XYZ file of C-alpha atoms in Angstrom:
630
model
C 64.268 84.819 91.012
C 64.773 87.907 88.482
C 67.748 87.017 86.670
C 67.996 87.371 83.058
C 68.671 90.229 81.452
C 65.287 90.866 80.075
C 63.322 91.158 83.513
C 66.201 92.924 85.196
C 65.786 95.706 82.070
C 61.981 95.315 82.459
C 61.959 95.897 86.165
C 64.749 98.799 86.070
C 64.244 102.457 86.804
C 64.099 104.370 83.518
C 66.634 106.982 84.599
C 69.075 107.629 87.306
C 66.885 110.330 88.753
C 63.774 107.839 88.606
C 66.025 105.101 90.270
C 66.673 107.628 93.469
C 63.038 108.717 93.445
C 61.675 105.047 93.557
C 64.524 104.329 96.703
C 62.718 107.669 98.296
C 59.544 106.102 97.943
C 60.542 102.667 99.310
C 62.584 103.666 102.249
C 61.707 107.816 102.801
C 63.017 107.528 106.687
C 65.701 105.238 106.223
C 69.108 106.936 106.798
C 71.301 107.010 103.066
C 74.278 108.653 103.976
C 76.482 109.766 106.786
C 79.002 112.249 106.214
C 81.470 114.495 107.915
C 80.797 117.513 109.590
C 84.322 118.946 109.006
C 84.615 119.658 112.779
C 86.965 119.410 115.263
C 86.540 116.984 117.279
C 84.933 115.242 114.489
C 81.188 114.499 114.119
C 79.683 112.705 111.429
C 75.649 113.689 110.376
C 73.277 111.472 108.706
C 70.939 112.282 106.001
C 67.738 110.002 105.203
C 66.430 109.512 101.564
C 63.514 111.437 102.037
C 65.613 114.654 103.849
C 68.021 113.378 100.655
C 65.485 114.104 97.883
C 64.710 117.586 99.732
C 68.181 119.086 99.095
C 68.521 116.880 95.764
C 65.352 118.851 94.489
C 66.354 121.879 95.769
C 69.674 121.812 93.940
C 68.014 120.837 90.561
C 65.533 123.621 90.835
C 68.484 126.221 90.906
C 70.338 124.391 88.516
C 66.741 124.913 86.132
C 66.685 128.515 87.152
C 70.241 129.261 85.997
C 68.839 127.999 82.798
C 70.530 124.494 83.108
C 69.342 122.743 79.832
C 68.387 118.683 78.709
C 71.887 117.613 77.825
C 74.126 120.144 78.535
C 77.472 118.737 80.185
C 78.240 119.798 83.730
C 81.983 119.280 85.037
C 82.217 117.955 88.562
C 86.006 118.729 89.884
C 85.877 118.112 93.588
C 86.647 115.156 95.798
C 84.275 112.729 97.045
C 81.744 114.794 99.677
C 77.850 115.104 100.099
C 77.821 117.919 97.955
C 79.455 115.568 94.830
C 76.565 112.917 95.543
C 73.989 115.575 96.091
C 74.560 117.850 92.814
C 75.455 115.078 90.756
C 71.465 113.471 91.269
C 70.495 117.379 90.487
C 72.166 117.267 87.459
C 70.911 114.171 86.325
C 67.447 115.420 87.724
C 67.433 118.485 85.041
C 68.414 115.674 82.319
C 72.097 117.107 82.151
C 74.728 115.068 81.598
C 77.752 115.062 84.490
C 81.586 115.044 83.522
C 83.877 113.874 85.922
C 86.910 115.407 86.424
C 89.724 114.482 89.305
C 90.761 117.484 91.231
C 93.931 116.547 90.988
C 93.823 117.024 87.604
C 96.230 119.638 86.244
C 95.045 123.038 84.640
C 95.335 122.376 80.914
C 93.861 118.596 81.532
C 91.155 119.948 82.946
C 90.394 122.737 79.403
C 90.787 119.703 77.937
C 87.970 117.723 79.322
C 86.014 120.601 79.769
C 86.259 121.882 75.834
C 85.877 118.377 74.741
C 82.913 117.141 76.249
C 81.381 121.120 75.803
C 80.660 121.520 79.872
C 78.670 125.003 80.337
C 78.543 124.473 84.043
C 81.285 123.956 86.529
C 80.790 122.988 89.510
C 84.608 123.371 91.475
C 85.291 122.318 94.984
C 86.707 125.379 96.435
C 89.571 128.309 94.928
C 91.925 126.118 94.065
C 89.780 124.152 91.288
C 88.264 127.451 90.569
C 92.146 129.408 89.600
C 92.146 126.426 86.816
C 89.093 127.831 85.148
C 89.467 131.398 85.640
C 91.514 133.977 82.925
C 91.476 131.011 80.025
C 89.935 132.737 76.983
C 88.314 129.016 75.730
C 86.837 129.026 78.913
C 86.076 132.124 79.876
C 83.632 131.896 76.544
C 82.643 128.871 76.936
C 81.312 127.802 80.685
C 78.466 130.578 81.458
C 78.252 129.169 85.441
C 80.311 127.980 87.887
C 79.508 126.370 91.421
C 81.578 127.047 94.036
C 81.282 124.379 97.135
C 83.265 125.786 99.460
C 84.306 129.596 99.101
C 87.886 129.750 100.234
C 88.537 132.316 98.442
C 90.813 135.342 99.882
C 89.163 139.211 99.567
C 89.786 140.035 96.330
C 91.077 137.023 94.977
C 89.693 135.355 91.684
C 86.238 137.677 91.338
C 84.316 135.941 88.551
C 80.448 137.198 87.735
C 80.098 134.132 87.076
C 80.562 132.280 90.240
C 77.597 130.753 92.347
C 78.111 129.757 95.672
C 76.925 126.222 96.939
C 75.249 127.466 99.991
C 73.028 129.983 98.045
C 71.126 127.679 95.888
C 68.778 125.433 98.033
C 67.043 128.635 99.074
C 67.611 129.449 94.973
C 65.869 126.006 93.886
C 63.177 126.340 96.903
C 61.776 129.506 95.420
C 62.093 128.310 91.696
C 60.126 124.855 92.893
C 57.663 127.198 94.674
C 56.674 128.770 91.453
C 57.465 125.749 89.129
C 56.172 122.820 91.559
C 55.561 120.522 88.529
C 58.938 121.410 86.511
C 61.474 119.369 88.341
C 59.148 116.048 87.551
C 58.249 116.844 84.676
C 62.500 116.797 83.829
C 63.633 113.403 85.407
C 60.096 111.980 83.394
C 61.567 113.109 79.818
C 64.446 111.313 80.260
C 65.142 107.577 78.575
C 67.513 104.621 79.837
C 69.305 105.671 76.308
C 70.018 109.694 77.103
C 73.409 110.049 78.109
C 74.170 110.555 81.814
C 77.796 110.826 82.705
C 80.935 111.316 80.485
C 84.243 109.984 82.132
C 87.681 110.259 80.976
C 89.969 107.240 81.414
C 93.339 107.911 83.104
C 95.366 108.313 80.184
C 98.077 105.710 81.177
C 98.883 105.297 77.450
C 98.039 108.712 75.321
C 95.083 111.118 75.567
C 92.338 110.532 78.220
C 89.244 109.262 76.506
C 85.438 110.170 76.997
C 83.601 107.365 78.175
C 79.727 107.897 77.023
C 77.551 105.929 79.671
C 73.974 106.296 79.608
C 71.086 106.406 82.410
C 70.634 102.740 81.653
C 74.016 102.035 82.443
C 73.532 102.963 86.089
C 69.855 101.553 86.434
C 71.165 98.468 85.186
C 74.088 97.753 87.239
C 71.695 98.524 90.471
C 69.720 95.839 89.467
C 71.936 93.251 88.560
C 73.989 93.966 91.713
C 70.719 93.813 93.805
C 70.100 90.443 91.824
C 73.167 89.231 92.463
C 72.697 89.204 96.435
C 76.318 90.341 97.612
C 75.013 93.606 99.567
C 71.971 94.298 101.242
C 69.340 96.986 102.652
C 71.328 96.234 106.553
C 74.760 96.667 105.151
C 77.112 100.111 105.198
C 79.321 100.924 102.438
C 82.287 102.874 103.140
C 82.834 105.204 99.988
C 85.815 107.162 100.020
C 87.350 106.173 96.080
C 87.105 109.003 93.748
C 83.834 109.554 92.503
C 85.408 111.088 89.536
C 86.092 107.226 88.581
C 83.790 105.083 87.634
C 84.518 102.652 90.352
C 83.453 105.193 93.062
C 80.478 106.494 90.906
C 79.330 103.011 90.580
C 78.818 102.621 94.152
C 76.427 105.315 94.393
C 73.709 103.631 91.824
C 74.080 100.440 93.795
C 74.000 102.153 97.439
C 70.415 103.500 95.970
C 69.180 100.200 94.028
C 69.494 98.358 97.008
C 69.060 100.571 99.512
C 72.021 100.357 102.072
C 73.377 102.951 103.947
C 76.517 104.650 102.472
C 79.208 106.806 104.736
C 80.913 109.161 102.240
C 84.322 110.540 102.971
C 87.478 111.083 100.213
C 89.580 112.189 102.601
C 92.316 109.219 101.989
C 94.366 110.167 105.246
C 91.491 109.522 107.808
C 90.447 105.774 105.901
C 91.172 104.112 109.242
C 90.040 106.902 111.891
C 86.849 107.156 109.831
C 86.414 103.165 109.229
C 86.919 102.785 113.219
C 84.030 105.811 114.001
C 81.032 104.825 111.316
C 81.866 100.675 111.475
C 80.800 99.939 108.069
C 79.766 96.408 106.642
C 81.413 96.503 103.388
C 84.609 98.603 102.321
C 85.349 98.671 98.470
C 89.029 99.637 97.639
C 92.364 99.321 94.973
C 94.161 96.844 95.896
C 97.584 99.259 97.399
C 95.069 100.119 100.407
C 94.478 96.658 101.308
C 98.450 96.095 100.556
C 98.936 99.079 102.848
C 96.937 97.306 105.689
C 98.878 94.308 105.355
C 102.356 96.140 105.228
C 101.519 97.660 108.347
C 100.396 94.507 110.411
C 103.359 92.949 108.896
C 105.822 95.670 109.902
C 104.075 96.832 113.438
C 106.716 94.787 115.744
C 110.007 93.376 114.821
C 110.402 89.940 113.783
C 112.690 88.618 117.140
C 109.976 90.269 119.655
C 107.476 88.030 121.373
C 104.183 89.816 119.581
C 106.219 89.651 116.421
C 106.627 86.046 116.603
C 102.421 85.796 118.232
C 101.631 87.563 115.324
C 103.400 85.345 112.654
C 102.251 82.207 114.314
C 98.225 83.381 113.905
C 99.144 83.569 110.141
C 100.584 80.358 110.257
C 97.896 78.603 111.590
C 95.220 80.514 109.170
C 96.838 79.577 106.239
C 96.626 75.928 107.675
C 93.177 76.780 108.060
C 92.430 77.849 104.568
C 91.268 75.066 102.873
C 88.649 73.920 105.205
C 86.827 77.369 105.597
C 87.047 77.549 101.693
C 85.506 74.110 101.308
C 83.136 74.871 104.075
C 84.098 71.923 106.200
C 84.931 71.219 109.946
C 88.413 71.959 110.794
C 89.863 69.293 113.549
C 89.660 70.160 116.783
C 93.281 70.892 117.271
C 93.542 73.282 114.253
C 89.719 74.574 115.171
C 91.446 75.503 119.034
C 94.589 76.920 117.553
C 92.469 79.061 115.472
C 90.429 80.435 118.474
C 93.365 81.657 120.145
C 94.747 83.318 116.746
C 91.624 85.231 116.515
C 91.798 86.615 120.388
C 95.258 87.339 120.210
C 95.659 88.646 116.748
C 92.685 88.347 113.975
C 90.289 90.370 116.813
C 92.604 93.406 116.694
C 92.499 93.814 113.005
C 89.034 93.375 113.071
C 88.260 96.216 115.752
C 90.635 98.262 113.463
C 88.301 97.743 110.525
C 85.177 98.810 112.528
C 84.580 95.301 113.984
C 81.325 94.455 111.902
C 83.406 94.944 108.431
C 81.424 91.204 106.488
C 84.025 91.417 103.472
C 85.687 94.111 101.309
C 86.196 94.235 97.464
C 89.160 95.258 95.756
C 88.669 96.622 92.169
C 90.349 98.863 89.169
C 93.383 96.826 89.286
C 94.450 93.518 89.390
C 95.014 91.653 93.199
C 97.534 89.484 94.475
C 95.711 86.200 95.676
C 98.672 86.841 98.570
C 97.009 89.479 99.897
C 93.290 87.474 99.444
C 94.683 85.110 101.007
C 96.156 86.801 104.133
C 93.142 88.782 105.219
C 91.115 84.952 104.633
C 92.995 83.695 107.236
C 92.039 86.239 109.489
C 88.732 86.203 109.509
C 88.131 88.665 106.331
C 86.689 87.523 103.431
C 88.634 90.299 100.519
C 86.553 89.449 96.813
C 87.918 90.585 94.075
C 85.707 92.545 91.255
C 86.360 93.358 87.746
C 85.610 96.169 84.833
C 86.246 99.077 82.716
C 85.088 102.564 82.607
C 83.399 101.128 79.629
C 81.483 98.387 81.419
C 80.222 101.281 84.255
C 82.862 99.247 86.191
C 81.207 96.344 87.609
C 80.769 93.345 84.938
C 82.322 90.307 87.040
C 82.503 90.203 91.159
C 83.398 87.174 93.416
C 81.011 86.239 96.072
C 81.940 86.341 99.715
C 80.386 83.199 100.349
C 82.602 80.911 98.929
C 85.666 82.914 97.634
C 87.162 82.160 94.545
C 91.332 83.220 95.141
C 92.545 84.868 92.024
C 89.619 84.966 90.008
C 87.733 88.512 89.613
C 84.192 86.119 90.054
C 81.147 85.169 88.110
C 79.337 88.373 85.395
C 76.858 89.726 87.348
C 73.252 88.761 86.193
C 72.515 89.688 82.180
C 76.065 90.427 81.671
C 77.742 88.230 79.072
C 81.475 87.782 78.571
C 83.531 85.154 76.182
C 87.015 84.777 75.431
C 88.080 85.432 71.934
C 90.099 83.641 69.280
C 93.546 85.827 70.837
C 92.512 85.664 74.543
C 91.090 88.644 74.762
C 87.940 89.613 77.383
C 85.059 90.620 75.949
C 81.903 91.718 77.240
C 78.657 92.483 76.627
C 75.303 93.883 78.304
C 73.197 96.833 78.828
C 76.143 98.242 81.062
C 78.286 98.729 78.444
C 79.023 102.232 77.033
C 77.676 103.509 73.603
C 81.157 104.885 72.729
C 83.700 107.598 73.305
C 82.815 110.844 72.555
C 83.988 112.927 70.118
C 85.966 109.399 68.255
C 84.057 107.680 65.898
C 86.845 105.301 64.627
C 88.158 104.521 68.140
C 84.333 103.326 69.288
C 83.951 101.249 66.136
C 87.164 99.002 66.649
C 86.160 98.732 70.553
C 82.535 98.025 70.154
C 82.037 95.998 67.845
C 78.502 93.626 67.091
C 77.541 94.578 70.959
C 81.004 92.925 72.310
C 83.179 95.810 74.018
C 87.055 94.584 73.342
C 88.301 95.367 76.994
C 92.395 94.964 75.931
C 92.807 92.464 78.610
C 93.598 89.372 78.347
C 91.695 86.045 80.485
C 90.475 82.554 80.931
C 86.968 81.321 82.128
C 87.334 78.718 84.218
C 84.686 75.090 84.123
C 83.071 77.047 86.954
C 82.421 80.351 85.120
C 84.939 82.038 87.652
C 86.714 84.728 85.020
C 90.731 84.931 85.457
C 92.079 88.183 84.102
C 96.122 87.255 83.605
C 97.700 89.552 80.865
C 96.913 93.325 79.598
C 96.737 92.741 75.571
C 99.242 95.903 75.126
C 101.319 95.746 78.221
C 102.862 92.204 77.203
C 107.286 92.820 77.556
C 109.318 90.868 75.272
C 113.044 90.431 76.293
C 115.530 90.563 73.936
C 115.808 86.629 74.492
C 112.409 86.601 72.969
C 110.368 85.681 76.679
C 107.175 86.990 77.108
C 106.556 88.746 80.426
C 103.454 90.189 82.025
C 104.962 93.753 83.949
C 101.249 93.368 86.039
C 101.910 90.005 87.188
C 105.477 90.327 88.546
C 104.661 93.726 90.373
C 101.817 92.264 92.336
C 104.235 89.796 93.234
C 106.954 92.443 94.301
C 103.980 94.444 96.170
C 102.403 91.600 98.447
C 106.268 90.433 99.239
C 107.731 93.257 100.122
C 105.795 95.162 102.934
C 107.933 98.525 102.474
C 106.986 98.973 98.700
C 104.882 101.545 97.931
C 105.341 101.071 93.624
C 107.115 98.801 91.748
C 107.694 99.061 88.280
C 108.932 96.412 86.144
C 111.421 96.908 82.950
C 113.031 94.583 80.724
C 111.776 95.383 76.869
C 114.080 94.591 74.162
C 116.618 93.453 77.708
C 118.527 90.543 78.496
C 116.137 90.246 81.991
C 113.511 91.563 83.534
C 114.567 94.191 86.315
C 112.535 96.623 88.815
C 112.237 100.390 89.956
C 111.134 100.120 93.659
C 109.853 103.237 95.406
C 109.487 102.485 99.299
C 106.395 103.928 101.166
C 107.171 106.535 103.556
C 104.622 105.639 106.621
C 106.535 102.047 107.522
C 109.812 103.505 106.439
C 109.666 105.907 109.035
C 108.295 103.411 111.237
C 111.472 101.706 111.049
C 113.700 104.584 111.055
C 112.503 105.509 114.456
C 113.305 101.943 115.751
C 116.199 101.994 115.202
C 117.355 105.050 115.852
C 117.344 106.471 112.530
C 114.524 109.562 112.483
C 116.833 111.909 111.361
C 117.443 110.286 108.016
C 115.136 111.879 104.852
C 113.663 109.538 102.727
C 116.149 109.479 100.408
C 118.899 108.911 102.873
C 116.783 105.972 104.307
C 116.385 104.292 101.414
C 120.050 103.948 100.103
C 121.140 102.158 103.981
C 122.662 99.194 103.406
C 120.100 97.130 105.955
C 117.566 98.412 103.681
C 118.723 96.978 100.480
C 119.155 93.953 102.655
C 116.059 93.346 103.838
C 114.881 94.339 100.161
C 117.047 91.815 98.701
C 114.648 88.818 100.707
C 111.485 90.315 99.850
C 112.351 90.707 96.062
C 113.970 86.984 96.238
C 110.542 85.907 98.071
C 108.346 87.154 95.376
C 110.617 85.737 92.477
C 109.701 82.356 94.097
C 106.212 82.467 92.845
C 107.066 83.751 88.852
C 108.444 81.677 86.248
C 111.862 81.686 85.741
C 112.288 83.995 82.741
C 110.169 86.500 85.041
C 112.455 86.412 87.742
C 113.583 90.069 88.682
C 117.569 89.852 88.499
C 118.329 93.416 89.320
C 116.573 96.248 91.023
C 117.259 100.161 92.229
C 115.408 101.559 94.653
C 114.350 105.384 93.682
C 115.299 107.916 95.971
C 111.614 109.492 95.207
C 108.495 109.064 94.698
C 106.569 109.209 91.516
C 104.680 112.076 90.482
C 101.650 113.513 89.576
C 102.879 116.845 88.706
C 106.134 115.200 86.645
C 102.790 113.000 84.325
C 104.690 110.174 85.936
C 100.954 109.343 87.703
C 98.151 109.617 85.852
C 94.843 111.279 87.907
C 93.902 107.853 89.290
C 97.378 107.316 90.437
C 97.814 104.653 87.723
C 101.892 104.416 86.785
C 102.186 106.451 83.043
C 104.907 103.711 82.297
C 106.299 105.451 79.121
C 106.962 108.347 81.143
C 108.822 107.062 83.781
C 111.014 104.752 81.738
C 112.278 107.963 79.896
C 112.445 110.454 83.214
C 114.475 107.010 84.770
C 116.473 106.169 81.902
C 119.775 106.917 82.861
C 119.089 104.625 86.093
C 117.605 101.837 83.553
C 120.637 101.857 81.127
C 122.820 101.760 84.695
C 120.837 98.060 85.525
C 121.451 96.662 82.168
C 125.475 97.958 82.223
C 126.949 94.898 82.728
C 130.126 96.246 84.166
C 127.910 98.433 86.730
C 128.948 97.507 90.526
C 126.375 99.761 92.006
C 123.391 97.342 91.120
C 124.600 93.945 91.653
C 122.776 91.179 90.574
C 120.301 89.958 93.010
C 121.651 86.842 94.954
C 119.700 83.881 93.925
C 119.697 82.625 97.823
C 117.028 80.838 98.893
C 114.886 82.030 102.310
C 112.382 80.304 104.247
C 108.800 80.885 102.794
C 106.879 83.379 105.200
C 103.161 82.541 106.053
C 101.551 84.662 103.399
């Protein structure tokens, strides 16, 4: 077995483009992708690698006739689609380097990335990504093409000579490869495993986003060592629908071709389920609030006195009684084995057929996930691993197996990656998928990467086992004015897999007497309950200040502070009568909470929680409640 990190580098492609070409070769007629047709009723088309490669080489020999140069940066601002997997192996196939950029991403974020990283190309998803380009003097100088995917356009509206639409360039790149049959080759062969591929920008949580230099052997490495690893395979589906603006979601593309599988690709967040249901993947990778969503909603779907209610709460019963045998890979008795049986036909079968019914296990990355939650989908039937990584490490360093799941624990490194713990706790890793540095910041790169070791700002433990625990964020540590230490991460993820109506949580308490929680309420099982009980004509915020609410509220948030430590405990919480925003910078791209922000758009409501003589937020009663199967 290939495992070390020299023969995985030995036996890796030498570029991304060479790593697609050599998956052409090996598997021409097997299908890589399905995608949707963007019809009603809706139809979902298939390409193989070899019809793959056709359009891929097409693409890249327009891209060379538009005088697309080795190195130049091309911006990508569209969500995930064919056409973002498609031109992004054209880019890397002219031996330009790709910058990522979210489309929700607001105007001047988006000059930003695009003057910083120097992007002459632009490829935008339709008119709307386009109007953020168009009439800024930096850029108007500055990008000499832009791509338009899909031409939305009205007449008249935002006429730029220097807009090239999508549809126009395979028969572009078909005449160019005609006359130049050699040149597109002769491209993806002068590239090196160290010539940048892809710059991306972290979210920004904490100050100005970052450019993340990752180079082709970045990509070509991770394929490998996931491929060595042996947690997907050639027969399994991935269902992509994260970002592919983050590195998480661009990740999954280099594996998908190192190992060959099949990949449906769809961003469309709404249709997760519908489209789950209609392609029946194998594997699903996720953040961890979709996978708290799907619990919420099995959770919430009937009310608690009904007779499916109570079915439904039984089956989790008895598969949390069931636990520890699967994990230890023994016989469970005969009684527990029949109970079990039934749970699956009445209740773990359902969930299954609603995840495709052939789903083998699904990963949850980018942020940190309640063993709850691991735990709940175990008992059904559903193995849920947890992965870990950074931007920096081309996102995948560590990643539990689905064989034998390790609960709480973001796995083993995958094969030739290396991480220890330092002298403070920090993680740090090292490998040929870490980055060579942000651009553009000299000083920032040398404190990060330092002696080959990339200082990842989190803090863990490694476990006898090797099984890597990530517990604290080095900067995100809050210190109570009683002088406790208290991890915001930790106590959320315990609000979010107690409380199936939460949507965010954000916890508070620097400098404070306590720690203390803003609660935003997601709107699907909200409404769900509104119409129950006779409520539909209620808005949100209306909803969310009812006195059953606040109730039922009250027992999740008292639920949750059973499993912190004391000093964690939330005391006091408001529920916001909205939801966070992008627009407000209270959201970063990624959706990540820009904490700093919301503390000061929320601090009149935070000084209200610590006013001692406030009577609006009561302190929250320290009853006890019976422990729900989890």
């Amino acid at each position: 077995m290939v495992n070390t990190r020299a023969e995985l580098v030995s036996i890796s492609a030498l570029s991304y483009p060479d790593m697609f070409r050599r998956r052409v070769a090996l598997s021409p007629n097997k299908v890589a992708y399905h995608y949707p047709a963007l019809s009603e009723p809706e139809e979902w088309r298939t390409l193989t690698w070899a019809q793959a490669r056709v359009k891929v080489d097409a693409l890249a020999g327009a891209l060379l006739d538009l005088k697309l140069a080795k190195g130049e940066r091309v911006a990508l601002a569209s969500a995930t689609r064919i056409e973002w997997v498609l031109i992004d192996l054209a880019i890397a196939c002219c031996a330009a380097v790709t910058t990522t950029i979210y489309p929700s991403t607001k105007a001047a974020d988006a000059e930003y990335i695009l003057t910083d990283s120097n992007a002459v190309f632009l490829v935008a998803e339709n008119a709307e990504q386009l109007a953020k380009v168009v009439g800024r003097p930096a850029l108007d100088a500055q990008l000499r093409c832009i791509i338009l995917i899909d031409d939305d356009r009205l007449p008249g509206e935002l006429n730029d000579q220097r807009v090239v639409r999508y549809c126009d360039l395979a028969l572009r790149g078909e005449a160019f490869n005609l006359k130049n049959p050699n040149r597109v080759a002769e491209s993806i062969a002068d590239i090196t495993r160290d010539d940048l591929s892809t710059i991306i920008y972290t979210s920004g949580t904490t100050g100005t986003p970052k450019g993340v230099e990752l180079s082709h052997g970045c990509w070509t490495y991770e394929g490998v060592s996931v491929n060595a690893y042996k947690l997907i395979f050639d027969t399994d589906m991935l269902y992509i629908w994260l970002p592919l603006a983050h590195v998480f979601g661009r990740d999954l593309l280099s594996a998908q071709i190192a190992v060959g599988t099949e990949s449906a690709i769809d961003g469309r967040v709404n249709r997760i389920v519908q489209g789950v249901g209609e392609v029946k993947p194998t594997v699903m990778v996720g953040v961890p609030r979709i996978y708290e969503k799907i619990r919420a909603a099995v959770i919430t779907m009937y009310p608690k006195r009904g007779l499916k209610g109570r079915i439904s709460r039984w089956a989790f019963a008895v598969g949390r009684d069931s636990r520890s045998y699967r994990l230890a890979g023994e016989k469970m008795p005969s009684w527990l084995s029949l109970k079990y049986r039934i749970a699956d036909k009445l209740v773990y079968s359902k969930l299954k057929q609603k995840l495709g019914g052939r789903m083998r296990f699904m990963v949850s990355g980018s942020a940190k996930l309640s063993a709850q939650v691991q735990e709940w989908f175990y008992s059904a039937g559903i193995a849920l691993i947890e992965g870990y990584g950074l931007t920096e490490t081309s996102a995948i360093a560590c990643v539990d197996h689905d064989s034998r799941p390790h609960f709480g624990t973001v796995g083993k490194p995958l094969p030739g990656v290396q991480v220890r713990i330092a002298d403070d706790g920090e993680v740090l890793i090292s490998g040929p998928i870490v980055s060579r540095g942000y651009h553009n910041l000299p000083q920032i790169s040398a404190q990060a990467f330092q002696d080959g070791w990339f200082h990842t700002g989190d803090i863990g433990e490694v476990d006898a086992a090797g099984y890597l625990k990530i517990t604290d964020r080095k900067k995100d540590v809050l210190k109570t004015s009683n002088g406790k230490y208290i991890s915001p991460q930790k106590v959320e993820n315990a609000i979010m897999a107690n409380t199936p109506y939460a949507a965010q949580a954000v916890v508070i308490g620097e400098n404070r007497q306590y720690a203390a929680a803003l609660v935003i309420l997601d709107r699907d099982p909200l409404d769900a309950w509104a119409k129950r009980r006779g409520k539909a004509g209620l808005s949100y915020a209306e909803l969310t200040q009812l006195p059953e609410i606040r109730t039922s509220i009250d027992r999740c948030i008292r639920r949750a502070n059973k499993r912190l430590e004391r000093w964690e405990t939330i005391k006091k919480y408001v529920i916001l009568e909205r939801d966070l925003l992008l627009e407000l910078d209270e959201l970063t791209p990624s959706l990540k909470v820009r904490r700093a922000n919301v503390l000061a758009h929320f601090s009149t409501v935070i000084d209200d929680i610590y006013t001692e003589e406030s009577s609006s937020i009561p302190f929250l009663p320290e009853k006890q409640t019976e422990r729900s199967g989890s």
